[in-house]
Amino acid sequence: MRVATTIPLTDETITPVRLARELEQRGFQGLYLPEHTHIPISRESTGPMGDPLPRAYTRTLDPLVALGAAAAVTERLALGTSVTLVAQHDPIVLAKQAATVDRMSGGRFTLGVGLGWNREEAVDHGVPWRRRRSLVRDRLRLMRALWAPEPTAYEGEFGSVSASWAHPKPVRPGGPRVLLGGAADPRLFADVAELADGWMSVGGGGLARALPELRAAWVAAGRGPGEPEVVPGFLEPTPGKLARLRELGVSEVLLRLPSGDENEVMRALDAYARYL
């Protein structure tokens, strides 16, 4: 089971270059970054950890730009998003950005995909909130058309692209690893089975109940012979928790790092060294 990390990096925290170098030197296996383009001050949406929101939510770096910087100073460290709010992006641009980071890193990139919780943020991007699941599905299909080895057209409900030269291509044929994030839900598991390589769960709770449903959806969609990858995100680790996840067949975990300065983050890495 790979041990990676996730952290909301901001203009006030440790830099992505410093953190990426330190993670690779210490033997951690990945760095995943969340995304918020902005946080409207007037907001009815409740934050995932309650309100008021932690300061870091309002100051996050662009994850793809930060991961590009991390890719340039590392050789082995996996790089990913936890998660990208795909509904808020132009899919043609996002497909190129993801493929570029994947190429820059030698195929080390994972696109974590989320629906988002902040209605006000999404509305500013023109996202029809109640239809954002369908929008994300549509945009992922369009992106896969651009990642295809030959020019491939796509016509969808929310967007289309003609058969085009679209480069660079991701290192892996068909696109980088894609994980869909969110709470356990039959609709999410159907989307994972159709469109992704696995599930980025919210923490590690309830996996024993959820994994049979996910694997059943995987089989029903004709995927296999392997199983979907399962990557619990934003974990507060304990030895017992990680042992249980390993027994469940979890392939990778994302340990939560504090959104702090260099000293604070280094203390957390020292504490997590026991799990490597």
mmCIF file of C-alpha atoms in Angstrom:
data_model
loop_
_atom_site.group_PDB
_atom_site.id
_atom_site.type_symbol
_atom_site.label_atom_id
_atom_site.label_comp_id
_atom_site.label_asym_id
_atom_site.label_seq_id
_atom_site.Cartn_x
_atom_site.Cartn_y
_atom_site.Cartn_z
ATOM 1 C CA MET A 1 0.000 0.000 0.000
ATOM 2 C CA ARG A 2 1.494 3.309 -1.113
ATOM 3 C CA VAL A 3 1.686 6.143 1.401
ATOM 4 C CA ALA A 4 1.103 9.564 -0.154
ATOM 5 C CA THR A 5 0.119 12.950 1.245
ATOM 6 C CA THR A 6 -2.420 15.676 0.622
ATOM 7 C CA ILE A 7 -2.313 19.305 1.698
ATOM 8 C CA PRO A 8 -4.005 22.593 0.802
ATOM 9 C CA LEU A 9 -0.937 24.577 -0.301
ATOM 10 C CA THR A 10 -1.315 28.355 -0.213
ATOM 11 C CA ASP A 11 0.741 31.502 -0.572
ATOM 12 C CA GLU A 12 1.360 31.281 3.189
ATOM 13 C CA THR A 13 2.498 27.650 3.490
ATOM 14 C CA ILE A 14 5.553 25.632 2.610
ATOM 15 C CA THR A 15 6.176 25.838 -1.154
ATOM 16 C CA PRO A 16 5.349 22.958 -3.506
ATOM 17 C CA VAL A 17 8.994 22.687 -4.586
ATOM 18 C CA ARG A 18 10.306 22.429 -1.018
ATOM 19 C CA LEU A 19 7.596 19.976 -0.007
ATOM 20 C CA ALA A 20 7.953 17.760 -3.086
ATOM 21 C CA ARG A 21 11.708 17.444 -2.613
ATOM 22 C CA GLU A 22 11.290 16.615 1.054
ATOM 23 C CA LEU A 23 8.604 13.997 0.396
ATOM 24 C CA GLU A 24 10.709 12.206 -2.202
ATOM 25 C CA GLN A 25 13.835 12.251 -0.039
ATOM 26 C CA ARG A 26 11.936 10.835 2.939
ATOM 27 C CA GLY A 27 10.315 8.033 0.939
ATOM 28 C CA PHE A 28 6.719 9.222 0.742
ATOM 29 C CA GLN A 29 5.158 8.138 -2.517
ATOM 30 C CA GLY A 30 2.889 10.972 -3.565
ATOM 31 C CA LEU A 31 1.691 14.561 -3.285
ATOM 32 C CA TYR A 32 -1.947 15.415 -3.998
ATOM 33 C CA LEU A 33 -3.381 18.935 -3.986
ATOM 34 C CA PRO A 34 -6.993 20.169 -3.695
ATOM 35 C CA GLU A 35 -8.570 22.984 -5.677
ATOM 36 C CA HIS A 36 -10.710 26.044 -5.127
ATOM 37 C CA THR A 37 -10.587 28.855 -7.656
ATOM 38 C CA HIS A 38 -12.145 31.294 -5.169
ATOM 39 C CA ILE A 39 -14.492 31.304 -2.175
ATOM 40 C CA PRO A 40 -17.368 33.799 -2.403
ATOM 41 C CA ILE A 41 -17.740 35.726 0.863
ATOM 42 C CA SER A 42 -21.525 35.522 0.723
ATOM 43 C CA ARG A 43 -22.211 31.805 0.963
ATOM 44 C CA GLU A 44 -24.982 29.451 2.035
ATOM 45 C CA SER A 45 -23.070 26.247 1.223
ATOM 46 C CA THR A 46 -21.686 24.548 4.319
ATOM 47 C CA GLY A 47 -18.029 23.620 4.225
ATOM 48 C CA PRO A 48 -17.059 19.930 4.408
ATOM 49 C CA MET A 49 -15.514 20.474 7.852
ATOM 50 C CA GLY A 50 -18.125 22.975 8.970
ATOM 51 C CA ASP A 51 -17.912 26.736 9.230
ATOM 52 C CA PRO A 52 -16.073 28.972 9.465
ATOM 53 C CA LEU A 53 -13.864 27.569 6.738
ATOM 54 C CA PRO A 54 -10.172 27.144 7.527
ATOM 55 C CA ARG A 55 -8.145 30.048 6.161
ATOM 56 C CA ALA A 56 -6.348 27.755 3.695
ATOM 57 C CA TYR A 57 -9.542 27.184 1.719
ATOM 58 C CA THR A 58 -9.559 30.832 0.687
ATOM 59 C CA ARG A 59 -5.914 30.936 -0.465
ATOM 60 C CA THR A 60 -5.170 27.659 -2.288
ATOM 61 C CA LEU A 61 -2.610 27.573 -5.071
ATOM 62 C CA ASP A 62 -3.655 26.355 -8.494
ATOM 63 C CA PRO A 63 -2.966 22.620 -8.142
ATOM 64 C CA LEU A 64 -1.846 21.953 -11.721
ATOM 65 C CA VAL A 65 0.622 24.829 -11.733
ATOM 66 C CA ALA A 66 1.969 23.750 -8.328
ATOM 67 C CA LEU A 67 2.249 20.121 -9.435
ATOM 68 C CA GLY A 68 4.124 21.200 -12.555
ATOM 69 C CA ALA A 69 6.680 22.864 -10.289
ATOM 70 C CA ALA A 70 6.862 19.705 -8.163
ATOM 71 C CA ALA A 71 7.322 17.541 -11.253
ATOM 72 C CA ALA A 72 10.373 19.553 -12.294
ATOM 73 C CA VAL A 73 12.264 18.823 -9.053
ATOM 74 C CA THR A 74 11.342 15.157 -8.471
ATOM 75 C CA GLU A 75 11.837 11.862 -10.276
ATOM 76 C CA ARG A 76 9.693 9.281 -8.494
ATOM 77 C CA LEU A 77 7.040 11.133 -6.500
ATOM 78 C CA ALA A 78 3.476 10.534 -7.705
ATOM 79 C CA LEU A 79 1.550 13.769 -8.307
ATOM 80 C CA GLY A 80 -2.179 14.268 -8.307
ATOM 81 C CA THR A 81 -5.199 16.397 -7.517
ATOM 82 C CA SER A 82 -7.512 15.774 -4.585
ATOM 83 C CA VAL A 83 -9.615 16.912 -6.326
ATOM 84 C CA THR A 84 -10.001 18.931 -9.524
ATOM 85 C CA LEU A 85 -13.426 20.567 -9.837
ATOM 86 C CA VAL A 86 -13.894 19.522 -13.442
ATOM 87 C CA ALA A 87 -17.264 21.242 -13.856
ATOM 88 C CA GLN A 88 -15.508 24.598 -13.353
ATOM 89 C CA HIS A 89 -13.011 24.073 -16.200
ATOM 90 C CA ASP A 90 -13.012 24.336 -19.960
ATOM 91 C CA PRO A 91 -12.494 20.614 -20.729
ATOM 92 C CA ILE A 92 -10.336 21.250 -23.809
ATOM 93 C CA VAL A 93 -7.933 23.371 -21.784
ATOM 94 C CA LEU A 94 -8.021 20.994 -18.810
ATOM 95 C CA ALA A 95 -7.252 18.005 -21.032
ATOM 96 C CA LYS A 96 -4.102 19.750 -22.282
ATOM 97 C CA GLN A 97 -3.085 20.867 -18.789
ATOM 98 C CA ALA A 98 -3.454 17.360 -17.366
ATOM 99 C CA ALA A 99 -1.587 15.798 -20.280
ATOM 100 C CA THR A 100 1.196 18.375 -19.946
ATOM 101 C CA VAL A 101 1.721 17.686 -16.229
ATOM 102 C CA ASP A 102 1.638 13.966 -16.962
ATOM 103 C CA ARG A 103 4.301 14.366 -19.659
ATOM 104 C CA MET A 104 6.436 16.661 -17.519
ATOM 105 C CA SER A 105 6.393 14.076 -14.738
ATOM 106 C CA GLY A 106 6.986 11.016 -16.902
ATOM 107 C CA GLY A 107 3.512 9.595 -16.342
ATOM 108 C CA ARG A 108 3.295 10.240 -12.593
ATOM 109 C CA PHE A 109 0.070 12.285 -12.683
ATOM 110 C CA THR A 110 -3.351 11.300 -11.333
ATOM 111 C CA LEU A 111 -6.423 13.398 -12.046
ATOM 112 C CA GLY A 112 -8.680 13.258 -9.017
ATOM 113 C CA VAL A 113 -12.151 14.448 -10.000
ATOM 114 C CA GLY A 114 -14.812 15.909 -7.729
ATOM 115 C CA LEU A 115 -18.265 17.405 -8.076
ATOM 116 C CA GLY A 116 -17.637 20.147 -5.513
ATOM 117 C CA TRP A 117 -19.593 21.297 -2.473
ATOM 118 C CA ASN A 118 -19.566 25.084 -2.896
ATOM 119 C CA ARG A 119 -22.608 26.073 -4.900
ATOM 120 C CA GLU A 120 -21.669 29.766 -4.935
ATOM 121 C CA GLU A 121 -18.199 29.059 -6.328
ATOM 122 C CA ALA A 122 -19.635 26.805 -9.043
ATOM 123 C CA VAL A 123 -22.376 29.253 -10.028
ATOM 124 C CA ASP A 124 -19.729 31.915 -10.660
ATOM 125 C CA HIS A 125 -18.306 29.504 -13.236
ATOM 126 C CA GLY A 126 -21.705 29.109 -14.898
ATOM 127 C CA VAL A 127 -22.233 25.583 -13.555
ATOM 128 C CA PRO A 128 -25.875 24.415 -13.411
ATOM 129 C CA TRP A 129 -25.640 23.106 -9.844
ATOM 130 C CA ARG A 130 -28.274 20.391 -9.973
ATOM 131 C CA ARG A 131 -26.785 19.010 -13.173
ATOM 132 C CA ARG A 132 -23.127 19.122 -12.239
ATOM 133 C CA ARG A 133 -22.812 15.317 -12.137
ATOM 134 C CA SER A 134 -23.969 15.057 -15.752
ATOM 135 C CA LEU A 135 -21.700 17.976 -16.659
ATOM 136 C CA VAL A 136 -18.642 16.289 -15.137
ATOM 137 C CA ARG A 137 -19.418 13.028 -16.915
ATOM 138 C CA ASP A 138 -19.735 14.868 -20.213
ATOM 139 C CA ARG A 139 -16.477 16.753 -19.733
ATOM 140 C CA LEU A 140 -14.563 13.610 -18.846
ATOM 141 C CA ARG A 141 -15.762 11.936 -22.028
ATOM 142 C CA LEU A 142 -14.698 14.973 -24.057
ATOM 143 C CA MET A 143 -11.262 14.949 -22.408
ATOM 144 C CA ARG A 144 -10.830 11.262 -23.191
ATOM 145 C CA ALA A 145 -11.554 12.022 -26.847
ATOM 146 C CA LEU A 146 -8.683 14.532 -26.807
ATOM 147 C CA TRP A 147 -6.377 12.028 -25.077
ATOM 148 C CA ALA A 148 -7.142 9.348 -27.676
ATOM 149 C CA PRO A 149 -4.162 8.338 -29.842
ATOM 150 C CA GLU A 150 -5.886 9.409 -33.076
ATOM 151 C CA PRO A 151 -8.012 12.517 -33.730
ATOM 152 C CA THR A 152 -11.403 11.726 -32.218
ATOM 153 C CA ALA A 153 -14.581 13.785 -32.304
ATOM 154 C CA TYR A 154 -16.989 14.041 -29.388
ATOM 155 C CA GLU A 155 -20.516 15.444 -29.307
ATOM 156 C CA GLY A 156 -22.045 15.831 -25.878
ATOM 157 C CA GLU A 157 -24.871 17.564 -24.105
ATOM 158 C CA PHE A 158 -22.660 20.273 -22.609
ATOM 159 C CA GLY A 159 -19.808 20.447 -25.077
ATOM 160 C CA SER A 160 -18.255 19.031 -28.191
ATOM 161 C CA VAL A 161 -14.959 18.890 -30.001
ATOM 162 C CA SER A 162 -14.196 18.056 -33.607
ATOM 163 C CA ALA A 163 -11.554 15.495 -34.506
ATOM 164 C CA SER A 164 -8.379 17.431 -33.737
ATOM 165 C CA TRP A 165 -4.650 17.262 -33.307
ATOM 166 C CA ALA A 166 -4.362 17.479 -29.537
ATOM 167 C CA HIS A 167 -0.915 17.182 -28.010
ATOM 168 C CA PRO A 168 0.887 16.376 -25.814
ATOM 169 C CA LYS A 169 -0.686 13.007 -25.155
ATOM 170 C CA PRO A 170 -0.570 11.538 -21.662
ATOM 171 C CA VAL A 171 2.125 8.921 -21.180
ATOM 172 C CA ARG A 172 -0.387 6.128 -20.656
ATOM 173 C CA PRO A 173 -2.515 5.429 -23.737
ATOM 174 C CA GLY A 174 -6.030 6.753 -23.217
ATOM 175 C CA GLY A 175 -5.150 9.224 -20.497
ATOM 176 C CA PRO A 176 -3.662 9.547 -17.022
ATOM 177 C CA ARG A 177 -5.027 7.658 -14.052
ATOM 178 C CA VAL A 178 -8.435 9.109 -13.139
ATOM 179 C CA LEU A 179 -9.999 8.731 -9.690
ATOM 180 C CA LEU A 180 -13.501 9.950 -8.909
ATOM 181 C CA GLY A 181 -13.856 11.476 -5.461
ATOM 182 C CA GLY A 182 -16.825 11.615 -3.159
ATOM 183 C CA ALA A 183 -18.887 9.798 -0.575
ATOM 184 C CA ALA A 184 -20.088 6.245 -1.227
ATOM 185 C CA ASP A 185 -23.091 6.377 -3.548
ATOM 186 C CA PRO A 186 -24.478 4.038 -6.247
ATOM 187 C CA ARG A 187 -24.360 6.833 -8.832
ATOM 188 C CA LEU A 188 -20.723 7.557 -8.033
ATOM 189 C CA PHE A 189 -19.804 3.887 -8.252
ATOM 190 C CA ALA A 190 -21.515 3.604 -11.647
ATOM 191 C CA ASP A 191 -19.483 6.598 -12.838
ATOM 192 C CA VAL A 192 -16.254 5.073 -11.493
ATOM 193 C CA ALA A 193 -16.961 1.855 -13.367
ATOM 194 C CA GLU A 194 -17.688 3.695 -16.624
ATOM 195 C CA LEU A 195 -15.239 6.577 -16.614
ATOM 196 C CA ALA A 196 -12.396 6.092 -14.136
ATOM 197 C CA ASP A 197 -9.710 3.841 -12.738
ATOM 198 C CA GLY A 198 -10.935 3.995 -9.180
ATOM 199 C CA TRP A 199 -12.457 5.832 -6.239
ATOM 200 C CA MET A 200 -10.923 8.526 -4.029
ATOM 201 C CA SER A 201 -13.011 8.131 -0.905
ATOM 202 C CA VAL A 202 -13.559 10.772 1.747
ATOM 203 C CA GLY A 203 -11.523 9.272 4.576
ATOM 204 C CA GLY A 204 -11.441 5.564 5.304
ATOM 205 C CA GLY A 205 -14.686 5.054 7.214
ATOM 206 C CA GLY A 206 -17.344 2.671 5.928
ATOM 207 C CA LEU A 207 -15.159 1.054 3.264
ATOM 208 C CA ALA A 208 -15.958 -2.490 4.382
ATOM 209 C CA ARG A 209 -19.613 -1.848 3.482
ATOM 210 C CA ALA A 210 -18.956 0.222 0.367
ATOM 211 C CA LEU A 211 -16.319 -1.831 -1.424
ATOM 212 C CA PRO A 212 -18.588 -4.768 -2.349
ATOM 213 C CA GLU A 213 -20.986 -2.285 -3.981
ATOM 214 C CA LEU A 214 -18.158 -0.624 -5.886
ATOM 215 C CA ARG A 215 -16.769 -3.944 -7.087
ATOM 216 C CA ALA A 216 -20.239 -5.117 -8.128
ATOM 217 C CA ALA A 217 -20.656 -1.954 -10.232
ATOM 218 C CA TRP A 218 -17.219 -2.584 -11.750
ATOM 219 C CA VAL A 219 -18.163 -6.111 -12.786
ATOM 220 C CA ALA A 220 -21.591 -5.028 -14.068
ATOM 221 C CA ALA A 221 -19.890 -2.477 -16.336
ATOM 222 C CA GLY A 222 -17.731 -5.187 -17.880
ATOM 223 C CA ARG A 223 -14.489 -3.958 -16.331
ATOM 224 C CA GLY A 224 -11.833 -6.374 -15.319
ATOM 225 C CA PRO A 225 -10.224 -8.765 -14.718
ATOM 226 C CA GLY A 226 -8.701 -6.347 -12.194
ATOM 227 C CA GLU A 227 -10.488 -4.310 -9.559
ATOM 228 C CA PRO A 228 -11.030 -0.562 -9.162
ATOM 229 C CA GLU A 229 -8.321 1.246 -7.226
ATOM 230 C CA VAL A 230 -9.416 2.635 -3.884
ATOM 231 C CA VAL A 231 -7.558 5.657 -2.494
ATOM 232 C CA PRO A 232 -8.846 7.107 0.800
ATOM 233 C CA GLY A 233 -8.057 10.811 1.001
ATOM 234 C CA PHE A 234 -7.337 13.239 3.855
ATOM 235 C CA LEU A 235 -6.617 10.485 6.374
ATOM 236 C CA GLU A 236 -5.580 11.069 9.951
ATOM 237 C CA PRO A 237 -3.543 7.869 10.290
ATOM 238 C CA THR A 238 -3.149 5.360 13.092
ATOM 239 C CA PRO A 239 -1.397 1.988 12.820
ATOM 240 C CA GLY A 240 -4.687 0.159 13.263
ATOM 241 C CA LYS A 241 -6.468 2.221 10.642
ATOM 242 C CA LEU A 242 -3.776 1.659 8.017
ATOM 243 C CA ALA A 243 -3.622 -2.066 8.766
ATOM 244 C CA ARG A 244 -7.382 -2.334 8.290
ATOM 245 C CA LEU A 245 -7.248 -0.458 4.982
ATOM 246 C CA ARG A 246 -4.461 -2.719 3.757
ATOM 247 C CA GLU A 247 -6.554 -5.779 4.608
ATOM 248 C CA LEU A 248 -9.434 -4.307 2.595
ATOM 249 C CA GLY A 249 -7.238 -4.120 -0.502
ATOM 250 C CA VAL A 250 -6.670 -0.370 -0.508
ATOM 251 C CA SER A 251 -3.858 0.456 -2.960
ATOM 252 C CA GLU A 252 -2.878 3.917 -1.721
ATOM 253 C CA VAL A 253 -3.647 6.307 1.135
ATOM 254 C CA LEU A 254 -3.392 10.099 1.273
ATOM 255 C CA LEU A 255 -2.290 11.298 4.704
ATOM 256 C CA ARG A 256 -3.461 14.775 5.631
ATOM 257 C CA LEU A 257 -0.705 17.332 6.170
ATOM 258 C CA PRO A 258 -1.339 20.591 8.012
ATOM 259 C CA SER A 259 -1.644 23.661 5.831
ATOM 260 C CA GLY A 260 1.200 25.344 7.645
ATOM 261 C CA ASP A 261 4.661 26.753 7.312
ATOM 262 C CA GLU A 262 7.779 24.691 6.709
ATOM 263 C CA ASN A 263 8.399 23.904 10.372
ATOM 264 C CA GLU A 264 4.853 22.706 10.982
ATOM 265 C CA VAL A 265 4.820 20.502 7.899
ATOM 266 C CA MET A 266 8.222 18.998 8.716
ATOM 267 C CA ARG A 267 7.001 18.042 12.182
ATOM 268 C CA ALA A 268 4.052 16.253 10.602
ATOM 269 C CA LEU A 269 6.344 14.393 8.194
ATOM 270 C CA ASP A 270 8.535 13.338 11.106
ATOM 271 C CA ALA A 271 5.460 11.985 12.883
ATOM 272 C CA TYR A 272 4.288 10.132 9.761
ATOM 273 C CA ALA A 273 7.669 8.480 9.113
ATOM 274 C CA ARG A 274 6.564 5.474 11.184
ATOM 275 C CA TYR A 275 3.991 4.602 8.502
ATOM 276 C CA LEU A 276 6.431 4.334 5.610
#
